[in-house]
Amino acid sequence: MGNTKKMFAQSYLDTCATESTESSDASGAFSYSTAPLDPSTDDPIVLNVFFWQVQKPDGSYGWGEFSEDKVLECIAKLNIFFNQYNIFFKYRGYDSFTTPANLPLVKYELVDTNGDGIPDTYQCVNYPGQYDPDGYGNVGRCQIGQFFNYAANIHKTPNAINIYVPYGSEFGGAARGVGSDMIILKADKLNSVTTTHEMGHALGLYHTRSKTNGCSNKEHTTRIATPPPCNQNDDYNAPCADDNVVDTAANTCYYHFDNGVGFCPYVNENCEYFGTEKDEDEVQYQIFPEDVKNAMSDAYCFDCIEDYLTPGQVRRMREKIGAYQPLINATTTVASLYEPYKGEYYVVGPLPPHYIPPHFQPGFEYRFVECRCECPEPADYNDISFYSNNNTILLQIDKNEQDYSTIVHPNHSAILIKHEIGSVFYPQARRCYDNYNRKPTDGRITRFNDNVFNTNITVTPKDSLGINNPTLINTLDPGLYKIEENYQDGSTQQTVIFKEAN
Ligand SMILES: [Zn+2]
């Protein structure tokens, strides 16, 4: 069986519910440039993210098991996609809340609006005197604005993008507005293209078709530019019509609703647009598959929407982050990415019971590399005076690593985030942690002679002096090793090292 592609979107349960109003960009706020990212001037931008589990009024959660790993999947997803634009997300934790039991019941229902006896249009229907049993645990289409107002007052972390995670919602996801620090993403959308789409809204992107959540033919097809200022009535109005982005094609909307059923009349299974629709000036659209697949499109058919944005959209996001106060407030330092989100560094004395080592967020390619310094606590981010060797890797983590418990900072290593756009991250390793306050009593070194994990090994026992030798790793020949250390309290520590030829 092949991959069955959906011709129709399942329903409005998967579509975006972000609302925004028609308004023009502040003068001078955006460049409307479509220049690709320039690492020499487009510095890394780091945004704090905080998550909230939203429970029913009775405290239950109608979806599997909610855990920190679930929200970390979202952090990984965001970083894996947005890092190519030098945009990073710093995980700041999560909390839970139970929603009020007295929310008035409002349902999103198909209603007969033309009197022919056949329900044709979805509308919000009030049920006076009844309460919503699910509360915001399952956010309704008719509750979105009300939810954001409620959460903004009592469940919002300042200086962060807040992502609210109900177990269900009558939509795929929603940002509070275009440019916002609040997003609703239900549990099963946390690691999906909806994540990209709603973060795109939060960072200032409109739908490619319209400033609102409806359809619009106001953006004109032509891409033959005329000088600014842009006017809606100009032939060339791409910088100021609909999404205000020049390198996304004008389109009316790909997704249509007919008697409550959603479909894409002019998109085929290859995500090719084959319609003959025209803009308001009667000029036929020029739409390419990339436009249909754009993360901010509404082609909710054939799984067309992808993790894809144009250079112009990337420019707009980066400029919005630098100009919109809630996003400026949510911005943090690159150094924060080198701080653990959980656990602590051992400094001195016996290891505390239930000790949790320092954990780092997923979504990056990490290399924890050999380092040496007087660093019983990790060196400051800005202190790069220590010795380190990128060719000796104590721990390597792929950006797609799914066992988050393995992403810990090993002793005697510094953190290398292998992000090679610009030189802020790579090749400088940071925060050498080289602690000898808890000395192993003895140990052994196992060399894998074929440089793979098999039984062709050479084992060298080490006494106290040998295992505590600060240049132990340095003295090893290139190859694959396992170092085992035994401690007085009966605990052991294993480190796998791959040492490349210099
Ligand atoms: Zn949207």
Coordinates of C-alpha atoms and ligand atoms in Angstrom, one line a residue:
M1 CA 0.0 0.0 0.0
G2 CA 1.3 3.4 -0.9
N3 CA 0.9 6.6 0.8
T4 CA -2.7 7.5 0.5
K5 CA -3.1 11.2 0.0
K6 CA -6.2 13.0 1.1
M7 CA -8.2 14.7 -1.7
F8 CA -10.3 16.6 0.9
A9 CA -9.2 18.0 4.1
Q10 CA -10.8 16.0 6.9
S11 CA -12.8 19.0 8.0
Y12 CA -12.5 22.4 9.7
L13 CA -10.8 20.5 12.5
D14 CA -7.5 20.8 10.6
T15 CA -7.7 24.3 9.3
C16 CA -6.2 27.5 10.7
A17 CA -8.4 29.7 12.9
T18 CA -6.1 32.7 13.2
E19 CA -8.1 35.9 12.7
S20 CA -6.6 39.3 11.8
T21 CA -8.0 42.5 10.5
E22 CA -7.3 44.4 7.3
S23 CA -4.6 47.0 8.2
S24 CA -1.6 48.4 6.5
D25 CA 2.0 48.1 7.6
A26 CA 3.4 51.0 9.6
S27 CA 5.5 53.2 7.3
G28 CA 9.1 52.1 7.2
A29 CA 8.5 48.9 9.3
F30 CA 9.3 46.5 6.5
S31 CA 11.8 46.4 3.6
Y32 CA 9.7 44.1 1.4
S33 CA 13.1 42.6 0.4
T34 CA 13.3 39.1 -1.1
A35 CA 17.0 38.9 -0.5
P36 CA 18.1 35.5 0.9
L37 CA 19.5 35.3 4.4
D38 CA 22.9 37.0 4.7
P39 CA 24.8 35.4 7.6
S40 CA 27.2 38.4 7.8
T41 CA 24.4 40.8 8.7
D42 CA 21.4 38.6 9.7
D43 CA 22.4 37.6 13.2
P44 CA 20.8 34.8 15.1
I45 CA 17.5 35.7 16.8
V46 CA 16.5 33.6 19.8
L47 CA 12.9 33.5 21.1
N48 CA 11.7 32.2 24.5
V49 CA 8.9 29.7 24.3
F50 CA 6.7 28.5 27.2
F51 CA 4.0 25.8 27.0
W52 CA 0.7 25.3 28.8
Q53 CA -1.3 22.2 29.1
V54 CA -4.9 23.1 29.0
Q55 CA -7.2 20.7 31.0
K56 CA -10.9 20.2 31.2
P57 CA -12.8 21.7 34.2
D58 CA -12.5 18.4 36.0
G59 CA -8.7 18.4 35.6
S60 CA -8.6 15.6 33.0
Y61 CA -7.0 15.6 29.6
G62 CA -8.8 13.8 26.8
W63 CA -5.7 12.8 24.9
G64 CA -3.0 10.2 25.7
E65 CA -0.2 11.1 28.1
F66 CA 0.9 14.7 28.3
S67 CA 4.6 15.0 29.2
E68 CA 7.6 17.3 28.8
D69 CA 8.8 15.1 25.9
K70 CA 5.6 16.1 24.0
V71 CA 6.3 19.8 24.2
L72 CA 10.0 19.2 23.5
E73 CA 8.9 17.6 20.2
C74 CA 7.5 21.0 19.3
I75 CA 10.7 22.8 20.3
A76 CA 12.7 20.4 18.2
K77 CA 10.3 20.9 15.2
L78 CA 10.5 24.7 15.5
N79 CA 14.3 24.7 15.6
I80 CA 14.8 22.1 12.9
F81 CA 12.7 24.2 10.5
F82 CA 13.5 27.8 11.5
N83 CA 17.2 27.5 12.3
Q84 CA 17.9 27.8 8.5
Y85 CA 16.7 31.4 8.8
N86 CA 18.9 32.0 11.9
I87 CA 15.8 32.0 14.1
F88 CA 16.0 29.9 17.3
F89 CA 13.6 28.9 20.0
K90 CA 14.6 28.5 23.7
Y91 CA 12.5 26.1 25.7
R92 CA 11.5 27.8 29.0
G93 CA 9.4 25.0 30.5
Y94 CA 5.7 24.2 30.8
D95 CA 2.8 24.4 33.3
S96 CA -0.8 23.2 33.4
F97 CA -4.1 24.8 34.2
T98 CA -7.7 23.7 34.6
T99 CA -10.3 25.7 32.9
P100 CA -13.4 27.2 34.6
A101 CA -16.5 25.0 34.9
N102 CA -18.9 27.8 34.0
L103 CA -18.0 28.6 30.4
P104 CA -21.3 29.2 28.5
L105 CA -21.9 26.5 25.9
V106 CA -21.5 27.8 22.3
K107 CA -21.3 25.3 19.5
Y108 CA -20.0 25.6 15.9
E109 CA -22.8 24.1 13.9
L110 CA -24.1 23.9 10.3
V111 CA -27.1 26.2 10.1
D112 CA -29.6 26.7 7.3
T113 CA -29.1 30.4 6.4
N114 CA -31.1 30.6 3.2
G115 CA -34.3 29.0 4.4
D116 CA -34.3 25.9 2.1
G117 CA -34.2 23.6 5.0
I118 CA -30.7 22.4 4.3
P119 CA -27.9 23.4 6.7
D120 CA -25.3 25.2 4.6
T121 CA -23.1 27.4 6.7
Y122 CA -21.2 27.0 10.0
Q123 CA -22.2 29.4 12.7
C124 CA -21.7 29.9 16.4
V125 CA -24.9 28.7 18.2
N126 CA -25.5 29.7 21.8
Y127 CA -27.1 27.3 24.3
P128 CA -28.3 29.6 27.1
G129 CA -28.1 28.2 30.6
Q130 CA -25.8 25.3 29.6
Y131 CA -22.1 25.0 30.4
D132 CA -19.3 23.6 28.2
P133 CA -18.3 20.3 29.8
D134 CA -14.9 20.3 28.1
G135 CA -14.1 23.9 28.9
Y136 CA -11.0 25.0 27.0
G137 CA -9.6 21.5 27.1
N138 CA -11.3 21.3 23.7
V139 CA -11.3 24.8 22.4
G140 CA -14.3 25.6 20.1
R141 CA -14.2 27.7 17.0
C142 CA -16.5 30.1 18.9
Q143 CA -14.3 30.3 22.0
I144 CA -10.9 31.4 20.5
G145 CA -11.0 35.1 21.3
Q146 CA -12.5 34.5 24.7
F147 CA -9.8 31.9 25.4
F148 CA -7.0 34.2 24.5
N149 CA -8.4 37.0 26.7
Y150 CA -8.8 34.6 29.6
A151 CA -5.3 33.1 29.2
A152 CA -3.7 36.6 28.7
N153 CA -4.9 37.6 32.2
I154 CA -3.9 34.7 34.3
H155 CA -2.0 32.1 32.4
K156 CA 0.7 33.8 30.5
T157 CA 4.5 33.8 30.9
P158 CA 5.9 37.3 30.2
N159 CA 8.8 37.7 27.7
A160 CA 8.0 34.5 25.9
I161 CA 5.9 33.1 23.1
N162 CA 3.2 31.1 25.0
I163 CA 1.9 27.9 23.3
Y164 CA -1.3 26.6 24.7
V165 CA -1.9 22.9 24.3
P166 CA -5.5 21.7 24.7
Y167 CA -6.1 18.0 24.0
G168 CA -8.5 19.1 21.2
S169 CA -9.7 22.1 19.2
E170 CA -12.3 22.7 16.5
F171 CA -9.5 23.9 14.3
G172 CA -5.9 23.0 13.5
G173 CA -4.3 25.8 15.3
A174 CA -4.6 29.6 16.0
A175 CA -2.3 32.5 16.8
R176 CA -3.9 35.4 18.7
G177 CA -3.1 37.6 15.7
V178 CA -0.6 38.2 13.0
G179 CA 2.3 39.3 15.2
S180 CA 1.6 37.7 18.6
D181 CA 3.0 35.9 21.6
M182 CA 0.1 33.5 22.1
I183 CA -0.6 30.4 20.0
I184 CA -3.1 27.5 20.5
L185 CA -1.8 24.1 19.2
K186 CA -3.6 21.0 20.2
A187 CA -1.5 18.0 21.3
D188 CA -1.5 16.1 18.0
K189 CA -0.4 19.2 16.1
L190 CA 2.6 20.0 18.2
N191 CA 5.0 18.5 15.7
S192 CA 3.3 19.2 12.3
V193 CA 3.2 21.8 9.5
T194 CA 0.5 23.5 11.6
T195 CA 3.3 24.3 14.1
T196 CA 5.2 26.1 11.3
H197 CA 2.1 27.8 10.1
E198 CA 0.9 29.2 13.4
M199 CA 4.4 30.3 14.4
G200 CA 4.6 32.0 11.0
H201 CA 1.5 34.0 12.0
A202 CA 2.9 34.8 15.4
L203 CA 6.1 36.1 13.7
G204 CA 4.1 38.4 11.4
L205 CA 3.1 36.4 8.4
Y206 CA -0.4 36.7 6.9
H207 CA -2.0 33.9 4.8
T208 CA -0.6 34.2 1.3
R209 CA -4.2 34.8 0.1
S210 CA -5.5 37.5 2.4
K211 CA -4.9 39.6 5.5
T212 CA -8.0 37.9 7.0
N213 CA -8.9 34.3 7.3
G214 CA -11.1 34.6 4.2
C215 CA -10.5 34.8 0.4
S216 CA -9.2 37.9 -1.4
N217 CA -8.4 38.9 -5.0
K218 CA -7.0 42.3 -4.0
E219 CA -3.4 41.3 -4.6
H220 CA -2.5 41.7 -8.3
T221 CA -0.8 39.1 -10.4
T222 CA 1.9 41.4 -11.8
R223 CA 5.4 41.2 -10.4
I224 CA 6.8 44.0 -12.6
A225 CA 7.7 46.3 -9.7
T226 CA 7.0 50.1 -9.6
P227 CA 8.7 52.4 -7.1
P228 CA 7.2 52.8 -3.6
P229 CA 5.1 54.0 -1.9
C230 CA 2.8 51.1 -2.6
N231 CA -0.9 51.8 -3.2
Q232 CA -3.6 49.1 -3.3
N233 CA -4.9 50.5 -6.6
D234 CA -1.5 50.3 -8.3
D235 CA -1.0 47.6 -11.0
Y236 CA 1.9 46.4 -8.9
N237 CA 0.5 46.2 -5.3
A238 CA 2.3 43.1 -4.0
P239 CA 4.0 44.9 -1.1
C240 CA 0.8 46.3 0.3
A241 CA -2.0 43.9 -0.8
D242 CA -3.1 40.7 1.0
D243 CA 0.1 39.1 2.5
N244 CA 2.4 42.1 1.8
V245 CA 5.0 39.7 0.5
V246 CA 6.4 40.1 -3.0
D247 CA 7.7 36.6 -3.7
T248 CA 4.5 34.7 -2.9
A249 CA 2.0 34.6 -5.8
A250 CA -1.3 36.4 -5.7
N251 CA -4.2 34.0 -5.2
T252 CA -7.8 34.2 -4.1
C253 CA -7.8 31.0 -2.0
Y254 CA -7.2 27.4 -2.7
Y255 CA -9.6 25.9 -0.2
H256 CA -13.3 26.3 -0.7
F257 CA -16.3 25.3 1.5
D258 CA -19.5 24.0 0.0
N259 CA -22.3 23.0 2.4
G260 CA -19.7 22.4 5.1
V261 CA -17.4 20.3 3.0
G262 CA -13.9 21.6 2.3
F263 CA -12.2 21.0 -1.1
C264 CA -9.6 22.5 -3.4
P265 CA -11.3 22.8 -6.8
Y266 CA -8.2 24.0 -8.7
V267 CA -5.4 22.0 -7.1
N268 CA -4.3 18.5 -8.2
E269 CA -2.5 15.7 -6.3
N270 CA 0.9 17.1 -7.5
C271 CA -0.1 20.4 -5.8
E272 CA -0.3 22.0 -9.2
Y273 CA -2.8 24.9 -9.6
F274 CA -4.8 24.4 -12.8
G275 CA -7.5 27.1 -12.3
T276 CA -8.0 30.2 -14.5
E277 CA -9.0 32.5 -11.6
K278 CA -8.2 36.2 -12.0
D279 CA -7.3 39.0 -9.7
E280 CA -9.6 42.0 -9.2
D281 CA -8.1 43.6 -12.4
E282 CA -9.1 40.5 -14.4
V283 CA -5.5 39.4 -14.8
Q284 CA -5.1 35.6 -14.6
Y285 CA -3.0 34.4 -11.6
Q286 CA 0.5 32.8 -12.1
I287 CA 0.7 30.2 -9.4
F288 CA 3.4 27.6 -9.1
P289 CA 3.4 24.4 -7.0
E290 CA 5.7 26.2 -4.5
D291 CA 3.0 28.7 -3.9
V292 CA 0.4 26.0 -3.3
K293 CA 2.8 24.2 -0.9
N294 CA 3.8 27.4 1.0
A295 CA 3.4 26.9 4.8
M296 CA 1.1 30.0 4.8
S297 CA -1.1 28.8 2.0
D298 CA -4.6 27.3 2.6
A299 CA -4.2 24.3 0.2
Y300 CA -5.6 21.9 2.8
C301 CA -5.8 19.1 0.2
F302 CA -3.4 16.2 -0.8
D303 CA -1.2 17.2 2.2
C304 CA 0.1 20.0 0.0
I305 CA 1.1 22.4 2.7
E306 CA 4.8 22.0 3.5
D307 CA 7.5 23.4 5.8
Y308 CA 8.4 26.0 3.1
L309 CA 8.7 29.8 3.2
T310 CA 10.0 32.2 0.7
P311 CA 12.9 34.6 1.3
G312 CA 10.5 37.5 1.4
Q313 CA 8.4 35.8 4.1
V314 CA 11.7 35.2 6.1
R315 CA 12.6 38.8 5.8
R316 CA 9.2 39.9 7.0
M317 CA 9.4 37.6 10.0
R318 CA 12.8 38.8 11.0
E319 CA 11.8 42.4 10.6
K320 CA 8.6 41.9 12.6
I321 CA 10.5 40.2 15.5
G322 CA 12.8 43.3 15.6
A323 CA 9.9 45.8 15.5
Y324 CA 7.0 44.4 17.4
Q325 CA 7.2 44.9 21.2
P326 CA 5.8 41.6 22.5
L327 CA 8.3 39.7 20.2
I328 CA 11.1 42.1 21.1
N329 CA 10.3 41.2 24.7
A330 CA 10.3 37.5 23.9
T331 CA 13.8 37.7 22.5
T332 CA 16.7 36.3 24.5
T333 CA 20.4 35.5 24.0
V334 CA 22.3 32.9 22.0
A335 CA 24.0 32.1 25.3
S336 CA 20.7 30.8 26.7
L337 CA 20.8 28.0 24.2
Y338 CA 23.9 26.7 26.1
E339 CA 22.0 26.5 29.4
P340 CA 20.2 23.3 30.5
Y341 CA 16.5 23.3 30.7
K342 CA 16.5 20.7 33.4
G343 CA 19.0 19.2 35.9
E344 CA 22.1 20.7 37.4
Y345 CA 25.8 20.5 37.2
Y346 CA 27.6 18.5 39.9
V347 CA 30.1 20.8 41.6
V348 CA 31.5 19.2 44.8
G349 CA 30.7 16.7 47.6
P350 CA 28.8 13.5 47.3
L351 CA 26.3 13.1 44.4
P352 CA 22.8 14.0 45.6
P353 CA 20.2 11.3 45.6
H354 CA 18.0 11.3 42.5
Y355 CA 20.6 13.5 40.8
I356 CA 19.5 14.8 37.4
P357 CA 22.4 15.8 35.1
P358 CA 22.1 18.9 32.9
H359 CA 19.7 18.3 30.0
F360 CA 19.7 20.3 26.7
Q361 CA 16.8 20.9 24.4
P362 CA 16.4 18.7 21.3
G363 CA 16.4 20.0 17.7
F364 CA 20.1 20.9 17.4
E365 CA 23.1 18.9 16.2
Y366 CA 25.3 18.8 19.3
R367 CA 28.8 17.7 19.7
F368 CA 30.1 17.6 23.2
V369 CA 33.8 17.8 22.6
E370 CA 36.9 17.2 24.8
C371 CA 38.0 20.3 26.8
R372 CA 40.3 21.1 29.7
C373 CA 40.3 23.9 32.2
E374 CA 39.9 24.7 35.9
C375 CA 36.1 24.4 35.5
P376 CA 34.4 22.5 38.3
E377 CA 31.4 24.5 37.1
P378 CA 30.9 25.1 33.4
A379 CA 32.8 28.1 32.0
D380 CA 30.9 31.2 31.2
Y381 CA 29.5 31.4 27.7
N382 CA 31.9 34.3 26.9
D383 CA 34.9 32.6 28.3
I384 CA 36.6 30.7 25.5
S385 CA 40.1 30.7 27.1
F386 CA 39.9 26.9 27.7
Y387 CA 41.5 24.1 25.6
S388 CA 39.1 22.2 23.5
N389 CA 39.4 19.7 20.6
N390 CA 36.5 19.4 18.1
N391 CA 38.0 16.2 16.8
T392 CA 37.4 14.3 20.1
I393 CA 33.7 13.9 20.6
L394 CA 32.4 12.6 23.9
L395 CA 28.8 12.7 22.8
Q396 CA 27.2 13.4 19.5
I397 CA 23.5 14.2 19.2
D398 CA 21.6 14.4 15.9
K399 CA 19.0 17.1 15.5
N400 CA 16.4 14.4 15.0
E401 CA 17.3 12.5 18.2
Q402 CA 14.1 11.3 19.8
D403 CA 15.5 10.0 23.1
Y404 CA 15.7 13.3 24.9
S405 CA 17.1 11.7 28.1
T406 CA 20.4 11.2 26.2
I407 CA 21.0 14.9 25.5
V408 CA 23.1 15.7 28.6
H409 CA 26.4 17.5 29.0
P410 CA 29.1 15.0 29.8
N411 CA 31.9 15.9 32.3
H412 CA 35.2 17.0 30.7
S413 CA 33.5 18.4 27.6
A414 CA 32.4 21.7 26.0
I415 CA 29.2 22.3 24.0
L416 CA 29.4 22.6 20.3
I417 CA 26.1 23.4 18.4
K418 CA 26.8 22.5 14.8
H419 CA 24.9 25.4 13.2
E420 CA 27.1 26.5 10.3
I421 CA 25.3 29.6 9.1
G422 CA 27.5 32.5 10.2
S423 CA 30.2 31.9 12.8
V424 CA 28.3 32.6 16.0
F425 CA 27.8 28.9 16.8
Y426 CA 30.4 27.0 14.9
P427 CA 33.3 26.0 15.3
Q428 CA 33.7 27.5 18.8
A429 CA 32.8 25.1 21.6
R430 CA 31.4 26.8 24.7
R431 CA 31.0 26.2 28.4
C432 CA 33.8 23.7 29.2
Y433 CA 32.8 21.6 32.2
D434 CA 35.8 19.8 33.6
N435 CA 35.1 18.7 37.1
Y436 CA 37.5 16.5 39.2
N437 CA 35.8 16.9 42.5
R438 CA 34.2 13.4 42.3
K439 CA 37.1 11.1 41.6
P440 CA 36.6 7.6 40.3
T441 CA 38.5 4.9 42.3
D442 CA 39.4 3.0 39.2
G443 CA 38.0 2.1 35.8
R444 CA 38.9 0.7 32.4
I445 CA 39.2 1.8 28.8
T446 CA 37.7 -0.4 26.0
R447 CA 39.0 0.2 22.5
F448 CA 36.8 -0.9 19.6
N449 CA 39.6 -1.9 17.2
D450 CA 37.4 -1.8 14.1
N451 CA 35.9 1.6 15.1
V452 CA 32.5 0.0 15.3
F453 CA 30.7 -1.5 18.3
N454 CA 31.7 -5.2 17.9
T455 CA 33.6 -7.8 19.9
N456 CA 37.0 -7.0 18.5
I457 CA 38.1 -5.0 21.5
T458 CA 41.1 -4.2 23.6
V459 CA 40.5 -3.6 27.3
T460 CA 42.9 -1.6 29.5
P461 CA 42.2 -1.5 33.2
K462 CA 43.1 1.8 34.9
D463 CA 43.9 2.4 38.5
S464 CA 43.0 5.6 40.4
L465 CA 45.9 7.5 39.1
G466 CA 45.4 6.4 35.5
I467 CA 41.6 7.0 35.4
N468 CA 42.0 10.4 37.0
N469 CA 44.7 11.5 34.6
P470 CA 43.5 14.9 33.2
T471 CA 45.2 14.2 29.9
L472 CA 43.8 10.6 29.6
I473 CA 41.7 11.4 26.6
N474 CA 44.4 13.4 25.0
T475 CA 46.8 10.4 25.2
L476 CA 44.4 8.1 23.3
D477 CA 45.1 7.4 19.6
P478 CA 42.3 8.2 17.1
G479 CA 39.5 5.6 17.3
L480 CA 36.4 4.6 19.1
Y481 CA 36.5 4.0 22.9
K482 CA 34.3 3.4 25.9
I483 CA 35.6 4.8 29.2
E484 CA 34.1 3.2 32.4
E485 CA 34.6 4.9 35.7
N486 CA 33.8 3.3 39.1
Y487 CA 33.0 5.5 42.1
Q488 CA 33.3 4.9 45.8
D489 CA 29.5 5.1 46.3
G490 CA 29.1 2.1 43.9
S491 CA 28.0 4.2 40.9
T492 CA 29.6 3.9 37.5
Q493 CA 29.8 6.2 34.6
Q494 CA 30.3 5.3 30.9
T495 CA 31.4 7.7 28.2
V496 CA 31.8 6.8 24.6
I497 CA 34.4 8.8 22.8
F498 CA 35.1 9.0 19.1
K499 CA 38.4 10.6 18.5
E500 CA 39.1 11.6 14.9
A501 CA 42.6 11.9 13.4
N502 CA 43.8 15.5 13.8
Ligands
ZN1 ZN -3.4 30.5 9.3

